[in-house]
Amino acid sequence: MEFVKPTLQYFELSPMLIVFAAACLGVIVEGFLPRARRHLVQVVVAGLGLVAALAVTVWVATDLTERGSGEARGLLAASGTIVIDGPTVYLWGLVLLFAIAGVALFAERRLEGGVSAFAGQAAALPGTEAERQASTRGLDHTEVYPLLMFAVGGMMLFPASNDLLTMFVALEVLSLPLYLLCGLARRRRLLSQEAALKYFLLGAFSSGFFLYGVALVYGFAGSMQLAEINEAVRNDVGNESLLLIGMGMLAVGLLFKVGAAPFHSWTPDVYQGAPTAVTAFMAACTKVAAFGALLRLFYVAFGSDRWTWQPMMWVIAILTMLVGAVLAIVQTDVKRMLAYSAISHTGFLLTGVLGAQASGELADGQVTSLEAVLFYLTTYGFATVGAFAVVTLVRDSGGEATSFPRWAGLGRRSPWVAGAFAFFLLSMAGIPLTAGFVGKWAVFTVAMSAGAWPVVAVAIVASIVAVYFYIRHIRLMFFSEPEDEVAAVTAASPLTTVTIAVCAAGTLVLGVVPGPVLDLVTHAGDFIR
């Protein structure tokens, strides 16, 4: 056979290449710069890298060519292993936007008295003299910035993967840095390390399921390319048991990443134990990337067999919404409440995934399931990053105060901060004039159009249940009298303040004037098949 050299579309791949280059530059900074100068340089490298990647992503999006009848735009890159289409660049934009907010929260040093929220010396045992000396000297781990950048690079590759092997590599590239970041909290070190260990063990287990699913699907289709897998499914080549088992195992790996029940058990522990800046970054960006990959896998590779996997998604969506909403009621910690809230939102997003229909079944002007899920991810990301950013401000003598009694009467002591947190909670509840309302309306509409009305009915019930615990916390902040020691709001640097303001503005604008973003999502088009 004649060897054909591979070609790379450097311009279309440049946003991802810029992120990986910034990550590698951050590693070099760690190796050669004195410790005292690393923090500022790392923040600048990470911030400029993400801003540059976002700017180039917008450029790439404006230069995509139409394919077929104009329903999709883009091209196959890197010898067909990566696809750069409208949904890809939209997901890239979301990941980069929320990652910029993550860098701003990572760089916050005023809340901890001149140091970051990350451990001074992760190798030191909690409570030892070595840890105390590291804290006294004001040390912190600036390696968190290249770790964040590598995770962002994996998050960009994950939804752009056009074959199963590339998707698995992206899954590991985004996951491994997150396992480390979750265990680097300056305070509550044992809780942070426990969270990192649980996340790592369960994540490795789910990766094993995903890789075994890759092997089985390859055995069925004879290829790892998503389009060729779809062709094998369409032509019914036999060995359907390999397809069904492989599809189920691939689903386990992806559903673990999005935090769907019954693969959700890691979520509350990791959200609570990880540094809150990491939780904010992870909660928004990981969900965006993982849902992008899940949509591409099930719509492109298994789209012809949706009658097989949709019943499974019905059960998982219902279970996820109910587990998240019901268990959030009994929580007494703000971060755990937001974790179970995230689980219920995963169920709402899966409701949108169920709205997959053939193009001929859609009415004129109807929002597709892909567009609805992309818009919901946008609204969810703004509210989530903003809510966790507010959590970093509410503190007592022991650091962040996340137990409910500490928040009693917060609205009287700091009305602006409590008001912003209440606004983010109202958006998560889906109250009109917030982004969450429009997002839920979009996913519920497409699911109803596809005949999944029982799932929508459960989703409405779960939404009503969720309203209870959101309003309960708002009542705690504004209408409850403190019974014990309460927390105060610590003055943050402009980095955190601007992040909260931008998230609040995005949540408000998407709720009042959602049209431009909906048009942008519609313009992104469909996946390239």
Coordinates of C-alpha atoms in Angstrom, one line a residue:
M1 CA 0.0 0.0 0.0
E2 CA 1.2 3.5 -0.8
F3 CA 1.8 5.7 2.2
V4 CA -0.2 8.9 2.3
K5 CA 1.2 11.5 4.7
P6 CA -1.4 12.9 7.1
T7 CA -2.4 16.6 6.7
L8 CA -3.4 18.9 9.5
Q9 CA -5.8 21.8 9.1
Y10 CA -3.8 24.1 11.4
F11 CA -6.1 27.1 11.1
E12 CA -9.2 25.2 12.1
L13 CA -7.4 23.4 14.9
S14 CA -5.6 26.5 16.1
P15 CA -7.9 27.2 19.1
M16 CA -7.1 23.8 20.6
L17 CA -3.4 24.1 19.7
I18 CA -3.1 27.5 21.4
V19 CA -4.6 26.0 24.6
F20 CA -2.1 23.1 24.6
A21 CA 0.8 25.4 23.7
A22 CA -0.1 27.6 26.7
A23 CA -0.3 24.5 28.9
C24 CA 3.2 23.4 27.8
L25 CA 4.5 27.0 28.3
G26 CA 3.1 26.9 31.9
V27 CA 5.0 23.7 32.6
I28 CA 8.2 25.4 31.4
V29 CA 7.4 28.4 33.6
E30 CA 7.2 26.0 36.6
G31 CA 10.5 24.5 35.8
F32 CA 12.6 27.7 35.2
L33 CA 11.1 30.7 37.0
P34 CA 11.7 31.5 40.6
R35 CA 8.8 30.6 42.9
A36 CA 8.0 34.3 43.7
R37 CA 7.4 35.2 40.1
R38 CA 5.5 32.2 38.9
H39 CA 2.0 33.2 40.0
L40 CA 1.7 36.4 37.9
V41 CA 3.3 34.8 34.9
Q42 CA 1.1 31.7 35.1
V43 CA -2.1 33.8 35.3
V44 CA -1.0 35.9 32.3
V45 CA 0.0 32.8 30.3
A46 CA -3.3 31.0 31.0
G47 CA -5.5 34.1 30.6
L48 CA -3.9 35.3 27.4
G49 CA -3.9 31.7 26.0
L50 CA -7.7 31.3 26.7
V51 CA -8.5 34.8 25.3
A52 CA -6.5 34.2 22.2
A53 CA -8.1 30.8 21.7
L54 CA -11.6 32.3 22.1
A55 CA -10.8 35.0 19.6
V56 CA -9.5 32.5 17.0
T57 CA -12.6 30.3 17.7
V58 CA -14.8 33.1 16.7
W59 CA -12.7 33.6 13.5
V60 CA -12.9 29.9 12.7
A61 CA -16.7 29.9 13.2
T62 CA -17.1 32.7 10.7
D63 CA -15.0 30.8 8.1
L64 CA -16.8 27.4 8.1
T65 CA -18.1 26.3 4.8
E66 CA -21.6 24.9 4.3
R67 CA -22.0 21.2 3.5
G68 CA -24.8 19.4 1.7
S69 CA -28.0 21.4 1.7
G70 CA -26.7 23.9 4.2
E71 CA -27.9 22.1 7.4
A72 CA -24.3 21.7 8.6
R73 CA -21.1 23.7 8.3
G74 CA -17.5 22.6 8.8
L75 CA -14.9 20.0 7.8
L76 CA -13.1 16.9 8.9
A77 CA -9.6 17.5 10.2
A78 CA -6.5 15.5 11.2
S79 CA -7.2 12.7 8.8
G80 CA -10.8 12.5 9.8
T81 CA -10.2 12.0 13.5
I82 CA -11.4 15.5 14.5
V83 CA -14.5 17.3 13.2
I84 CA -14.7 21.1 13.2
D85 CA -18.3 22.0 12.6
G86 CA -20.8 24.5 14.0
P87 CA -21.6 22.6 17.2
T88 CA -17.9 22.0 17.9
V89 CA -16.9 25.7 17.7
Y90 CA -20.0 26.7 19.8
L91 CA -19.0 24.2 22.5
W92 CA -15.4 25.5 22.2
G93 CA -16.6 29.0 22.8
L94 CA -18.6 27.9 25.9
V95 CA -15.7 26.0 27.4
L96 CA -13.2 28.8 26.8
L97 CA -15.6 31.4 28.2
F98 CA -16.2 29.5 31.4
A99 CA -12.5 28.6 31.6
I100 CA -11.6 32.3 31.6
A101 CA -13.9 32.7 34.5
G102 CA -12.2 29.7 36.1
V103 CA -8.7 31.3 35.8
A104 CA -10.1 34.5 37.4
L105 CA -11.3 32.5 40.4
F106 CA -8.1 30.5 40.5
A107 CA -6.1 33.8 40.7
E108 CA -8.1 35.2 43.6
R109 CA -5.7 35.9 46.5
R110 CA -7.4 38.5 48.6
L111 CA -9.9 36.1 50.2
E112 CA -7.2 34.0 51.8
G113 CA -5.1 37.0 53.0
G114 CA -2.6 37.2 50.1
V115 CA -2.5 33.5 49.1
S116 CA -4.6 31.4 46.8
A117 CA -7.1 28.8 47.8
F118 CA -4.7 26.1 46.8
A119 CA -2.4 24.1 49.1
G120 CA 1.1 25.5 49.9
Q121 CA 2.7 22.0 49.7
A122 CA 0.4 19.2 48.6
A123 CA 3.0 16.5 49.5
A124 CA 2.9 17.6 53.1
L125 CA 0.6 15.6 55.3
P126 CA -2.4 17.6 56.6
G127 CA -1.7 19.0 60.1
T128 CA 2.0 18.4 60.0
E129 CA 4.8 21.0 60.7
A130 CA 5.7 20.9 57.0
E131 CA 2.2 22.0 56.0
R132 CA 2.3 24.8 58.6
Q133 CA 5.6 26.1 57.4
A134 CA 4.4 26.1 53.8
S135 CA 1.3 28.1 54.8
T136 CA 3.4 30.5 56.9
R137 CA 5.7 31.2 54.0
G138 CA 2.7 31.9 51.8
L139 CA 3.4 29.1 49.3
D140 CA 0.8 27.8 46.9
H141 CA 0.7 25.5 43.9
T142 CA 1.0 27.5 40.7
E143 CA 0.9 24.2 38.8
V144 CA -2.8 24.5 38.9
Y145 CA -2.8 26.8 35.8
P146 CA -1.1 24.4 33.4
L147 CA -3.3 21.7 34.8
L148 CA -6.3 23.8 34.1
M149 CA -5.1 24.4 30.5
F150 CA -4.5 20.7 29.8
A151 CA -8.0 20.0 31.1
V152 CA -9.4 22.7 28.8
G153 CA -7.6 21.2 25.9
G154 CA -9.1 17.8 26.6
M155 CA -12.5 19.4 27.0
M156 CA -12.1 21.0 23.5
L157 CA -11.0 17.7 21.9
F158 CA -13.7 15.6 23.6
P159 CA -16.8 16.9 21.7
A160 CA -14.8 17.3 18.5
S161 CA -13.7 13.7 18.4
N162 CA -14.8 11.9 15.2
D163 CA -13.6 8.4 16.3
L164 CA -13.9 6.5 19.5
L165 CA -10.1 6.2 20.2
T166 CA -9.7 10.0 19.9
M167 CA -12.7 10.4 22.2
F168 CA -11.1 8.1 24.8
V169 CA -7.8 10.0 24.7
A170 CA -9.7 13.3 25.1
L171 CA -11.6 11.8 28.1
E172 CA -8.3 11.0 29.9
V173 CA -6.7 14.3 29.0
L174 CA -9.5 16.3 30.6
S175 CA -10.0 13.9 33.5
L176 CA -6.5 13.5 34.9
P177 CA -5.8 17.2 35.6
L178 CA -9.2 17.4 37.4
Y179 CA -8.3 14.5 39.7
L180 CA -5.2 16.5 40.8
L181 CA -7.0 19.8 41.1
C182 CA -9.7 18.4 43.4
G183 CA -7.1 17.4 46.0
L184 CA -5.2 20.7 46.3
A185 CA -7.5 22.7 48.7
R186 CA -5.6 24.9 51.2
R187 CA -8.2 24.4 53.9
R188 CA -10.0 21.1 54.8
R189 CA -7.1 19.2 53.2
L190 CA -8.4 15.7 54.3
L191 CA -11.8 16.4 52.8
S192 CA -10.2 17.6 49.6
Q193 CA -7.9 14.6 49.3
E194 CA -10.8 12.3 50.0
A195 CA -12.7 13.9 47.2
A196 CA -9.8 13.6 44.8
L197 CA -9.3 9.9 45.6
K198 CA -13.0 9.1 45.1
Y199 CA -13.1 11.0 41.9
F200 CA -10.0 9.2 40.6
L201 CA -11.1 5.7 41.5
L202 CA -14.6 6.1 40.2
G203 CA -13.3 7.9 37.1
A204 CA -10.8 5.2 36.3
F205 CA -13.6 2.6 36.7
S206 CA -15.8 4.5 34.3
S207 CA -12.9 4.9 31.8
G208 CA -12.5 1.2 31.9
F209 CA -16.2 0.8 30.9
F210 CA -15.8 3.3 28.1
L211 CA -12.7 1.6 26.7
Y212 CA -14.3 -1.9 26.8
G213 CA -17.3 -0.4 25.0
V214 CA -14.9 1.0 22.4
A215 CA -13.5 -2.5 21.8
L216 CA -17.0 -4.1 21.5
V217 CA -18.3 -1.4 19.1
Y218 CA -15.2 -1.9 17.0
G219 CA -15.8 -5.6 17.0
F220 CA -19.3 -4.9 15.7
A221 CA -18.5 -2.2 13.1
G222 CA -14.9 -3.0 12.2
S223 CA -14.1 0.7 12.5
M224 CA -13.8 3.4 15.2
Q225 CA -15.0 6.2 12.9
L226 CA -18.4 7.5 14.0
A227 CA -19.7 7.7 10.4
E228 CA -18.7 4.2 9.6
I229 CA -20.2 2.9 12.9
N230 CA -23.5 4.6 11.8
E231 CA -23.2 3.0 8.4
A232 CA -22.8 -0.5 10.1
V233 CA -25.8 0.2 12.4
R234 CA -27.9 1.3 9.4
N235 CA -26.9 -1.8 7.3
D236 CA -27.5 -4.1 10.3
V237 CA -24.3 -6.1 9.8
G238 CA -25.1 -8.6 12.5
N239 CA -23.6 -9.2 16.0
E240 CA -26.2 -6.9 17.5
S241 CA -25.3 -8.1 21.0
L242 CA -21.9 -6.5 20.5
L243 CA -23.5 -3.3 19.6
L244 CA -25.9 -3.2 22.4
I245 CA -23.4 -4.1 25.1
G246 CA -20.8 -1.7 23.6
M247 CA -23.3 1.1 23.4
G248 CA -24.3 0.6 27.1
M249 CA -20.6 0.6 28.2
L250 CA -19.9 3.8 26.2
A251 CA -22.9 5.3 27.8
V252 CA -21.6 4.4 31.3
G253 CA -18.4 6.3 30.7
L254 CA -20.2 9.4 29.4
L255 CA -23.0 9.4 31.9
F256 CA -20.4 9.3 34.7
K257 CA -18.8 12.4 33.4
V258 CA -22.1 14.3 33.2
G259 CA -23.1 13.1 36.7
A260 CA -26.2 11.2 35.7
A261 CA -27.8 8.7 38.1
P262 CA -26.9 6.0 39.0
F263 CA -23.4 7.1 38.2
H264 CA -23.7 10.3 40.3
S265 CA -22.3 9.3 43.7
W266 CA -19.0 11.1 43.2
T267 CA -20.6 14.5 42.5
P268 CA -21.6 15.8 46.0
D269 CA -18.4 14.6 47.6
V270 CA -16.2 16.1 44.9
Y271 CA -18.1 19.3 44.7
Q272 CA -17.9 19.8 48.4
G273 CA -14.3 18.7 48.9
A274 CA -12.6 20.4 45.9
P275 CA -11.5 24.0 46.1
T276 CA -14.6 26.0 45.2
A277 CA -12.8 27.7 42.2
V278 CA -12.1 24.2 40.8
T279 CA -15.7 23.2 41.5
A280 CA -17.0 26.2 39.5
F281 CA -14.7 25.5 36.6
M282 CA -15.4 21.7 36.6
A283 CA -19.2 22.0 37.1
A284 CA -19.6 24.2 34.0
C285 CA -16.9 23.1 31.6
T286 CA -16.9 19.4 32.2
K287 CA -20.7 19.3 31.6
V288 CA -20.4 21.3 28.4
A289 CA -17.7 19.0 27.0
A290 CA -19.2 15.8 28.2
F291 CA -22.7 16.6 26.8
G292 CA -21.1 17.6 23.5
A293 CA -19.4 14.3 23.3
L294 CA -22.5 12.4 24.3
L295 CA -24.6 14.2 21.7
R296 CA -22.1 13.5 18.9
L297 CA -21.7 9.9 19.8
F298 CA -25.5 9.1 20.1
Y299 CA -26.6 11.4 17.3
V300 CA -23.8 10.6 14.8
A301 CA -22.7 7.1 15.5
F302 CA -25.9 5.6 16.9
G303 CA -28.5 8.0 15.4
S304 CA -29.9 5.3 13.1
D305 CA -30.6 3.1 16.1
R306 CA -32.2 5.7 18.4
W307 CA -35.2 3.5 19.1
T308 CA -32.7 1.2 20.9
W309 CA -31.0 3.8 23.2
Q310 CA -33.9 6.2 23.8
P311 CA -35.7 3.9 26.2
M312 CA -32.5 3.6 28.3
M313 CA -32.2 7.4 28.3
W314 CA -35.8 7.8 29.4
V315 CA -35.1 5.7 32.5
I316 CA -31.8 7.5 33.3
A317 CA -33.3 11.0 32.7
I318 CA -36.2 10.3 35.1
L319 CA -34.0 8.7 37.7
T320 CA -31.5 11.5 37.5
M321 CA -34.0 14.3 37.9
L322 CA -35.7 12.6 40.8
V323 CA -32.5 11.7 42.7
G324 CA -31.1 15.2 42.3
A325 CA -34.2 17.0 43.3
V326 CA -35.2 14.8 46.2
L327 CA -31.8 14.4 47.8
A328 CA -31.1 18.1 47.5
I329 CA -34.0 18.8 50.0
V330 CA -32.1 17.1 52.9
Q331 CA -28.8 18.8 52.4
T332 CA -27.4 21.2 55.0
D333 CA -24.3 22.3 53.0
V334 CA -24.5 24.9 50.2
K335 CA -22.0 23.1 48.0
R336 CA -23.7 19.7 48.4
M337 CA -27.0 21.4 47.6
L338 CA -25.6 22.8 44.4
A339 CA -24.1 19.4 43.6
Y340 CA -27.5 17.7 43.8
S341 CA -28.9 20.6 41.8
A342 CA -26.3 19.9 39.1
I343 CA -27.5 16.2 39.1
S344 CA -31.1 17.3 38.5
H345 CA -30.0 19.6 35.7
T346 CA -28.2 16.7 34.1
G347 CA -31.6 15.0 34.0
F348 CA -33.2 18.1 32.4
L349 CA -30.4 18.1 29.7
L350 CA -31.0 14.4 29.1
T351 CA -34.6 15.2 28.5
G352 CA -33.5 17.5 25.7
V353 CA -31.3 14.7 24.3
L354 CA -34.5 12.6 24.0
G355 CA -35.9 15.1 21.6
A356 CA -33.9 13.7 18.7
Q357 CA -36.1 13.5 15.6
A358 CA -35.5 13.1 11.9
S359 CA -35.3 16.4 10.0
G360 CA -38.5 15.7 8.1
E361 CA -40.4 15.4 11.4
L362 CA -39.6 19.0 12.5
A363 CA -42.0 21.8 12.0
D364 CA -40.8 25.0 10.3
G365 CA -38.8 27.1 12.8
Q366 CA -38.9 24.4 15.5
V367 CA -35.8 24.2 17.7
T368 CA -33.9 20.9 17.3
S369 CA -32.8 18.9 20.3
L370 CA -29.2 19.7 19.6
E371 CA -30.0 23.5 19.6
A372 CA -32.0 23.1 22.8
V373 CA -29.3 21.3 24.7
L374 CA -26.6 23.8 23.5
F375 CA -28.7 26.7 24.8
Y376 CA -29.4 25.0 28.1
L377 CA -25.7 24.4 28.6
T378 CA -25.1 28.1 28.1
T379 CA -27.7 29.1 30.7
Y380 CA -26.5 26.5 33.1
G381 CA -22.9 27.5 32.9
F382 CA -23.5 31.2 33.7
A383 CA -25.7 30.4 36.7
T384 CA -23.3 27.7 38.0
V385 CA -20.1 29.6 37.8
G386 CA -21.7 32.7 39.3
A387 CA -23.2 30.7 42.2
F388 CA -19.9 29.0 43.2
A389 CA -18.1 32.3 42.8
V390 CA -20.5 33.8 45.4
V391 CA -19.8 30.8 47.7
T392 CA -16.1 31.7 47.8
L393 CA -17.0 35.1 49.4
V394 CA -19.1 33.8 52.3
R395 CA -16.5 33.0 55.0
D396 CA -15.9 32.7 58.7
S397 CA -12.8 32.2 60.8
G398 CA -12.3 28.7 59.4
G399 CA -12.5 29.8 55.7
E400 CA -15.5 29.2 53.5
A401 CA -18.7 28.9 55.4
T402 CA -20.9 26.4 53.5
S403 CA -23.3 25.1 56.2
F404 CA -26.8 26.6 56.1
P405 CA -26.9 28.2 59.6
R406 CA -23.9 30.4 58.6
W407 CA -26.0 31.9 55.8
A408 CA -28.9 33.0 58.0
G409 CA -29.6 36.7 57.6
L410 CA -26.9 37.1 54.9
G411 CA -29.3 39.2 52.9
R412 CA -29.4 41.9 55.6
R413 CA -25.6 42.0 56.1
S414 CA -24.7 41.8 52.4
P415 CA -27.8 42.4 50.3
W416 CA -25.9 42.6 47.0
V417 CA -24.0 39.3 47.4
A418 CA -27.1 37.5 48.7
G419 CA -29.2 39.0 46.0
A420 CA -26.8 37.8 43.3
F421 CA -26.9 34.3 44.8
A422 CA -30.7 34.3 45.0
F423 CA -30.8 35.4 41.3
F424 CA -28.6 32.4 40.3
L425 CA -30.8 30.1 42.4
L426 CA -34.0 31.5 40.7
S427 CA -32.4 30.8 37.3
M428 CA -31.6 27.2 38.3
A429 CA -35.2 26.9 39.4
G430 CA -36.5 28.1 36.0
I431 CA -38.3 31.2 37.1
P432 CA -39.4 33.5 34.2
L433 CA -37.2 36.4 33.2
T434 CA -34.1 34.3 34.0
A435 CA -32.0 32.2 31.6
G436 CA -33.0 29.0 33.3
F437 CA -36.7 29.4 32.3
V438 CA -35.9 29.7 28.6
G439 CA -33.5 26.8 28.8
K440 CA -36.0 24.5 30.4
W441 CA -38.7 25.6 28.0
A442 CA -36.4 24.7 25.1
V443 CA -35.5 21.2 26.3
F444 CA -39.1 20.4 27.4
T445 CA -40.5 21.5 24.1
V446 CA -38.3 19.3 22.0
A447 CA -38.9 16.3 24.2
M448 CA -42.7 16.8 24.0
S449 CA -42.4 17.0 20.2
A450 CA -40.6 13.7 20.1
G451 CA -43.3 12.0 22.2
A452 CA -41.4 11.9 25.5
W453 CA -44.2 13.5 27.4
P454 CA -43.9 11.1 30.4
V455 CA -40.3 12.3 30.9
V456 CA -41.4 15.9 30.6
A457 CA -44.1 15.3 33.2
V458 CA -41.5 14.0 35.6
A459 CA -39.3 16.9 34.7
I460 CA -42.0 19.4 35.7
V461 CA -42.5 17.6 39.0
A462 CA -38.8 17.6 39.7
S463 CA -38.7 21.3 38.8
I464 CA -41.4 22.0 41.3
V465 CA -39.5 20.1 44.0
A466 CA -36.4 22.0 43.1
V467 CA -38.2 25.3 43.5
Y468 CA -38.8 24.3 47.2
F469 CA -35.1 24.0 48.2
Y470 CA -34.0 27.0 46.2
I471 CA -36.7 29.2 47.7
R472 CA -35.9 27.7 51.2
H473 CA -32.3 28.9 50.9
I474 CA -33.4 32.4 49.7
R475 CA -35.8 32.6 52.7
L476 CA -32.9 31.6 54.9
M477 CA -30.7 34.4 53.6
F478 CA -33.4 37.2 53.8
F479 CA -36.0 36.2 56.3
S480 CA -34.4 34.1 59.0
E481 CA -32.8 35.2 62.2
P482 CA -29.3 33.9 63.0
E483 CA -29.3 31.4 65.9
D484 CA -25.5 30.9 66.2
E485 CA -22.3 32.2 64.7
V486 CA -22.8 33.6 61.2
A487 CA -20.6 34.1 58.2
A488 CA -19.6 37.4 56.7
V489 CA -18.9 38.4 53.1
T490 CA -15.2 39.0 52.5
A491 CA -14.2 41.7 50.1
A492 CA -12.9 40.1 46.9
S493 CA -10.5 41.3 44.2
P494 CA -11.9 42.6 40.9
L495 CA -11.3 39.2 39.4
T496 CA -14.1 37.5 41.4
T497 CA -16.3 40.6 41.4
V498 CA -16.3 40.9 37.7
T499 CA -16.8 37.1 37.3
I500 CA -20.0 37.3 39.4
A501 CA -21.2 40.5 37.6
V502 CA -20.7 38.9 34.1
C503 CA -22.5 35.7 35.1
A504 CA -25.4 37.7 36.6
A505 CA -25.6 39.8 33.4
G506 CA -25.5 36.7 31.2
T507 CA -28.2 35.1 33.2
L508 CA -30.4 38.1 33.0
V509 CA -29.8 38.8 29.3
L510 CA -30.4 35.2 28.3
G511 CA -33.7 35.3 30.2
V512 CA -35.0 38.6 28.9
V513 CA -33.5 38.6 25.4
P514 CA -32.6 35.0 24.4
G515 CA -33.2 35.6 20.7
P516 CA -29.6 36.4 19.7
V517 CA -28.1 33.4 21.4
L518 CA -30.8 31.1 20.1
D519 CA -30.1 32.5 16.6
L520 CA -26.4 31.8 17.2
V521 CA -27.2 28.2 18.2
T522 CA -29.4 27.7 15.2
H523 CA -26.7 29.2 12.9
A524 CA -24.3 26.6 14.3
G525 CA -26.2 24.0 12.4
D526 CA -26.1 20.2 12.8
F527 CA -23.3 17.7 13.3
I528 CA -21.3 16.7 10.3
R529 CA -22.2 13.1 9.6

